[in-house]
Amino acid sequence: MKRTFIFLCIVTLTICCKKETKTNTKDVIAVLQEDSTIPQQRKKDHQLREVKKAVIAPNMDGSMDDPIWKETKWYAIDQLWIGDQPTLKDYFGRYKISWTPDALYILVEIKDDIISNSYKDPLVQWWDNDCVEIFIDADNSGGEHQFNNNAFAYHVALDGNVVDLDVNQQPILHNSHVITKRTTKGDVSIWEFEVSVFDDTYEEGKTNDPLVLTKNQKIGFAIAYNDNDQSKERENFMGSVFVPGEDKNQGWINADIFGTILLVE
């Protein structure tokens, strides 16, 4: 009788342990499922282009003499985003791009028959002056970035001021993010840019370190030119990537339309 009692106790304890183990396993799985919210890249790569590393960083002197510019190819800034298609006399644009661990480097050639800087205050209608606009999405994730730092839309003015919108929906100068030099002869301007890349952890008013760029890194990228022939508003907005649909002026809001650059050596 005593042995029978002990046997029944052991069987009962074993069944309870199995039930408890089974319940705990389900709980653990449920927790893992809830916590495994790893962000998935939503943007689909398009206009994927390899960008060659510069052994020697270009000098920001507004010229094409640096070795890396002799080794890289031109890409067009020829997609109409706003306005009417300009004539070749009015506008022609193209760019080259390279990188080092410290920054992206961009060379831009713009043929523009009328250079306009109607708004002297860099924070007033900056988009209606002639300017180059550089779009950067550090992790190539795409998505909305109008009033946040998921991506940046740097408007680089003729005088070198760099403007984007901040989290308070106000224009802000980001002159430390983009170093630039422009030289102009006749109707042709050569711009050089050194662009530090910041990710979505960037916070205005705080100390922020730019990313160290590495081989095989993907970055969302586009570049454009605002063309104003001394009017109250820009006549044309020409971009480097095709934007589907009727509304093509999306770069300052939607990083999904950016192209993708792949850093290679």
Short mmCIF file of C-alpha atoms in Angstrom, two decimals:
data_model
loop_
_atom_site.label_atom_id
_atom_site.label_comp_id
_atom_site.label_asym_id
_atom_site.label_seq_id
_atom_site.Cartn_x
_atom_site.Cartn_y
_atom_site.Cartn_z
CA MET A 1 0.00 0.00 0.00
CA LYS A 2 2.81 2.36 0.92
CA ARG A 3 4.62 1.59 -2.33
CA THR A 4 1.42 2.17 -4.30
CA PHE A 5 0.98 5.56 -2.64
CA ILE A 6 4.57 6.58 -3.41
CA PHE A 7 4.15 5.48 -7.04
CA LEU A 8 0.96 7.54 -7.45
CA CYS A 9 2.70 10.59 -5.98
CA ILE A 10 5.59 10.26 -8.44
CA VAL A 11 3.21 9.91 -11.41
CA THR A 12 1.16 12.91 -10.29
CA LEU A 13 4.27 15.06 -9.80
CA THR A 14 5.61 14.08 -13.23
CA ILE A 15 2.34 15.03 -14.94
CA CYS A 16 2.26 18.40 -13.16
CA CYS A 17 5.85 19.15 -14.15
CA LYS A 18 5.10 18.32 -17.78
CA LYS A 19 2.10 20.61 -17.77
CA GLU A 20 4.07 23.40 -16.16
CA THR A 21 6.94 23.00 -18.61
CA LYS A 22 4.55 23.09 -21.53
CA THR A 23 2.87 26.23 -20.25
CA ASN A 24 6.19 27.99 -19.64
CA THR A 25 7.39 27.13 -23.15
CA LYS A 26 4.33 28.76 -24.66
CA ASP A 27 4.88 31.83 -22.52
CA VAL A 28 8.50 32.08 -23.61
CA ILE A 29 7.58 31.70 -27.27
CA ALA A 30 4.92 34.38 -26.91
CA VAL A 31 7.42 36.77 -25.31
CA LEU A 32 9.97 36.07 -28.04
CA GLN A 33 7.37 36.76 -30.69
CA GLU A 34 6.40 40.04 -29.06
CA ASP A 35 9.99 41.20 -28.58
CA SER A 36 11.31 40.14 -31.98
CA THR A 37 10.11 43.34 -33.68
CA ILE A 38 13.28 43.82 -35.72
CA PRO A 39 12.69 46.69 -38.18
CA GLN A 40 12.39 45.42 -41.73
CA GLN A 41 13.67 47.48 -44.63
CA ARG A 42 10.58 48.78 -46.41
CA LYS A 43 12.21 50.59 -49.27
CA LYS A 44 12.84 48.71 -52.49
CA ASP A 45 16.23 49.48 -54.00
CA HIS A 46 15.98 51.29 -57.29
CA GLN A 47 18.61 53.10 -59.34
CA LEU A 48 21.18 51.03 -57.45
CA ARG A 49 24.62 52.46 -58.19
CA GLU A 50 28.06 51.46 -56.95
CA VAL A 51 30.11 54.33 -55.52
CA LYS A 52 33.89 54.05 -55.59
CA LYS A 53 36.01 54.87 -52.55
CA ALA A 54 38.48 57.75 -52.89
CA VAL A 55 42.04 56.91 -51.84
CA ILE A 56 42.62 60.66 -51.45
CA ALA A 57 39.65 62.81 -50.42
CA PRO A 58 38.87 65.56 -52.94
CA ASN A 59 39.84 69.13 -52.12
CA MET A 60 36.80 71.36 -51.72
CA ASP A 61 37.97 73.88 -54.34
CA GLY A 62 35.20 73.74 -56.94
CA SER A 63 37.30 72.01 -59.59
CA MET A 64 37.38 68.64 -61.35
CA ASP A 65 41.12 68.10 -60.85
CA ASP A 66 41.05 65.55 -58.05
CA PRO A 67 42.13 61.99 -59.00
CA ILE A 68 38.83 60.42 -57.96
CA TRP A 69 36.86 62.63 -60.36
CA LYS A 70 38.98 61.32 -63.25
CA GLU A 71 38.09 57.74 -62.23
CA THR A 72 34.32 58.05 -61.75
CA LYS A 73 31.46 58.42 -64.19
CA TRP A 74 28.87 61.16 -64.64
CA TYR A 75 25.20 60.66 -63.81
CA ALA A 76 22.44 62.89 -65.08
CA ILE A 77 20.23 65.26 -63.09
CA ASP A 78 17.58 65.22 -65.79
CA GLN A 79 14.26 64.12 -64.26
CA LEU A 80 11.57 66.83 -64.24
CA TRP A 81 10.04 67.06 -60.76
CA ILE A 82 8.42 70.53 -61.00
CA GLY A 83 7.69 72.92 -63.87
CA ASP A 84 8.18 72.60 -67.61
CA GLN A 85 10.98 70.72 -69.26
CA PRO A 86 13.83 73.25 -69.65
CA THR A 87 15.80 73.71 -72.83
CA LEU A 88 19.51 72.87 -72.91
CA LYS A 89 20.22 76.60 -73.10
CA ASP A 90 18.35 77.12 -69.84
CA TYR A 91 19.59 74.10 -67.88
CA PHE A 92 21.85 71.05 -67.93
CA GLY A 93 22.97 69.10 -64.85
CA ARG A 94 25.07 66.07 -63.94
CA TYR A 95 27.03 64.71 -60.97
CA LYS A 96 29.71 62.31 -59.75
CA ILE A 97 29.96 60.75 -56.30
CA SER A 98 32.61 59.09 -54.13
CA TRP A 99 33.27 58.33 -50.46
CA THR A 100 35.78 57.91 -47.66
CA PRO A 101 35.07 56.67 -44.13
CA ASP A 102 34.52 60.31 -43.15
CA ALA A 103 32.00 61.52 -45.74
CA LEU A 104 30.35 61.36 -49.13
CA TYR A 105 31.91 63.55 -51.83
CA ILE A 106 29.85 64.91 -54.70
CA LEU A 107 30.88 66.82 -57.81
CA VAL A 108 28.09 68.66 -59.64
CA GLU A 109 28.20 70.49 -62.96
CA ILE A 110 25.27 72.82 -63.67
CA LYS A 111 24.71 74.83 -66.84
CA ASP A 112 22.21 77.57 -65.98
CA ASP A 113 21.79 80.69 -68.09
CA ILE A 114 20.49 82.82 -65.19
CA ILE A 115 21.79 82.49 -61.62
CA SER A 116 19.19 83.73 -59.14
CA ASN A 117 19.41 84.45 -55.41
CA SER A 118 16.26 86.52 -54.83
CA TYR A 119 15.78 85.66 -51.15
CA LYS A 120 18.80 86.78 -49.11
CA ASP A 121 17.58 85.39 -45.79
CA PRO A 122 18.69 81.72 -45.89
CA LEU A 123 15.59 80.64 -43.94
CA VAL A 124 13.03 82.35 -46.19
CA GLN A 125 11.82 80.54 -49.35
CA TRP A 126 15.21 78.92 -49.72
CA TRP A 127 13.79 76.45 -52.25
CA ASP A 128 12.93 79.32 -54.63
CA ASN A 129 16.55 80.38 -55.06
CA ASP A 130 18.92 78.52 -57.35
CA CYS A 131 20.30 75.74 -55.17
CA VAL A 132 21.46 72.14 -55.17
CA GLU A 133 19.43 69.76 -53.00
CA ILE A 134 21.07 66.63 -51.59
CA PHE A 135 18.92 63.83 -50.16
CA ILE A 136 20.50 61.37 -47.71
CA ASP A 137 18.93 58.35 -45.97
CA ALA A 138 21.74 56.81 -43.91
CA ASP A 139 20.24 53.32 -43.50
CA ASN A 140 18.41 53.26 -46.86
CA SER A 141 15.19 52.40 -44.99
CA GLY A 142 12.95 54.84 -46.83
CA GLY A 143 9.81 56.25 -45.26
CA GLU A 144 8.51 59.66 -44.22
CA HIS A 145 11.07 62.25 -43.10
CA GLN A 146 9.40 65.64 -43.46
CA PHE A 147 9.71 66.75 -39.84
CA ASN A 148 12.05 64.11 -38.43
CA ASN A 149 15.59 62.88 -38.98
CA ASN A 150 14.78 59.59 -40.65
CA ALA A 151 16.45 61.20 -43.68
CA PHE A 152 17.74 64.64 -44.67
CA ALA A 153 17.00 67.01 -47.55
CA TYR A 154 19.88 69.50 -47.63
CA HIS A 155 19.18 72.64 -49.68
CA VAL A 156 22.62 74.08 -50.46
CA ALA A 157 22.39 77.74 -51.44
CA LEU A 158 24.66 79.73 -53.73
CA ASP A 159 26.33 81.25 -50.65
CA GLY A 160 26.92 77.85 -49.03
CA ASN A 161 24.13 77.91 -46.45
CA VAL A 162 22.54 74.51 -45.90
CA VAL A 163 18.84 74.34 -44.91
CA ASP A 164 16.46 71.56 -43.91
CA LEU A 165 13.32 71.33 -41.76
CA ASP A 166 13.65 70.30 -38.11
CA VAL A 167 11.41 68.28 -35.79
CA ASN A 168 9.59 71.49 -34.83
CA GLN A 169 8.61 72.03 -38.47
CA GLN A 170 10.96 75.00 -38.74
CA PRO A 171 13.86 75.63 -41.14
CA ILE A 172 17.28 75.07 -39.60
CA LEU A 173 20.84 75.62 -40.82
CA HIS A 174 22.96 72.48 -41.13
CA ASN A 175 26.11 74.18 -42.38
CA SER A 176 28.35 71.79 -40.43
CA HIS A 177 26.82 68.81 -42.27
CA VAL A 178 27.79 69.93 -45.78
CA ILE A 179 30.99 71.70 -46.78
CA THR A 180 30.77 73.15 -50.27
CA LYS A 181 32.68 75.20 -52.81
CA ARG A 182 31.24 76.60 -56.04
CA THR A 183 33.07 78.14 -58.99
CA THR A 184 31.26 79.72 -61.94
CA LYS A 185 32.52 80.60 -65.42
CA GLY A 186 29.96 82.01 -67.79
CA ASP A 187 26.81 79.93 -67.40
CA VAL A 188 28.55 76.83 -65.98
CA SER A 189 28.97 76.24 -62.25
CA ILE A 190 31.07 73.51 -60.66
CA TRP A 191 30.01 72.55 -57.13
CA GLU A 192 31.94 70.26 -54.79
CA PHE A 193 30.38 68.88 -51.62
CA GLU A 194 31.67 67.03 -48.59
CA VAL A 195 28.63 65.53 -46.86
CA SER A 196 28.79 64.05 -43.36
CA VAL A 197 26.22 61.29 -42.97
CA PHE A 198 23.96 61.21 -39.90
CA ASP A 199 21.38 58.55 -39.07
CA ASP A 200 17.95 58.80 -37.45
CA THR A 201 19.42 59.14 -33.95
CA TYR A 202 20.42 62.71 -34.81
CA GLU A 203 19.02 65.32 -32.41
CA GLU A 204 19.15 69.08 -32.97
CA GLY A 205 20.96 70.99 -30.25
CA LYS A 206 22.97 67.98 -29.07
CA THR A 207 26.38 66.58 -29.89
CA ASN A 208 26.00 64.15 -32.79
CA ASP A 209 28.74 62.11 -34.40
CA PRO A 210 28.50 61.37 -38.12
CA LEU A 211 28.61 57.77 -39.25
CA VAL A 212 31.86 56.11 -40.19
CA LEU A 213 31.17 54.88 -43.71
CA THR A 214 32.15 51.34 -44.64
CA LYS A 215 32.43 49.07 -47.64
CA ASN A 216 29.13 47.45 -48.76
CA GLN A 217 27.04 50.03 -46.90
CA LYS A 218 23.84 51.07 -48.65
CA ILE A 219 22.62 54.67 -48.41
CA GLY A 220 19.49 56.24 -49.83
CA PHE A 221 20.55 59.05 -52.16
CA ALA A 222 19.20 61.54 -54.65
CA ILE A 223 20.28 64.97 -55.84
CA ALA A 224 18.37 67.79 -57.52
CA TYR A 225 18.63 71.38 -58.73
CA ASN A 226 16.15 74.19 -58.12
CA ASP A 227 16.24 76.57 -61.09
CA ASN A 228 14.88 80.10 -60.75
CA ASP A 229 15.28 82.63 -63.57
CA GLN A 230 14.67 85.67 -61.34
CA SER A 231 11.02 84.93 -60.63
CA LYS A 232 9.16 84.83 -57.30
CA GLU A 233 9.16 81.04 -57.51
CA ARG A 234 11.42 78.44 -59.10
CA GLU A 235 10.55 77.57 -62.68
CA ASN A 236 12.00 74.07 -62.64
CA PHE A 237 13.05 71.40 -60.19
CA MET A 238 15.25 68.74 -61.79
CA GLY A 239 16.11 65.50 -59.99
CA SER A 240 18.39 62.52 -60.43
CA VAL A 241 15.78 59.76 -59.99
CA PHE A 242 12.53 58.96 -61.75
CA VAL A 243 9.49 59.45 -59.50
CA PRO A 244 6.32 57.61 -60.60
CA GLY A 245 2.87 59.21 -60.44
CA GLU A 246 1.63 62.76 -60.86
CA ASP A 247 3.23 64.29 -57.75
CA LYS A 248 6.97 64.08 -58.31
CA ASN A 249 7.96 66.65 -55.65
CA GLN A 250 8.18 64.04 -52.89
CA GLY A 251 11.87 63.97 -52.01
CA TRP A 252 11.56 66.43 -49.13
CA ILE A 253 8.89 64.21 -47.52
CA ASN A 254 9.32 60.62 -48.68
CA ALA A 255 12.68 58.82 -48.68
CA ASP A 256 11.16 55.89 -50.61
CA ILE A 257 11.78 57.79 -53.84
CA PHE A 258 15.54 58.08 -53.23
CA GLY A 259 17.88 55.96 -55.28
CA THR A 260 20.34 53.62 -53.54
CA ILE A 261 24.12 53.88 -53.53
CA LEU A 262 26.35 50.96 -52.58
CA LEU A 263 29.79 51.87 -51.22
CA VAL A 264 32.56 49.83 -52.86
CA GLU A 265 36.34 49.98 -52.95
#
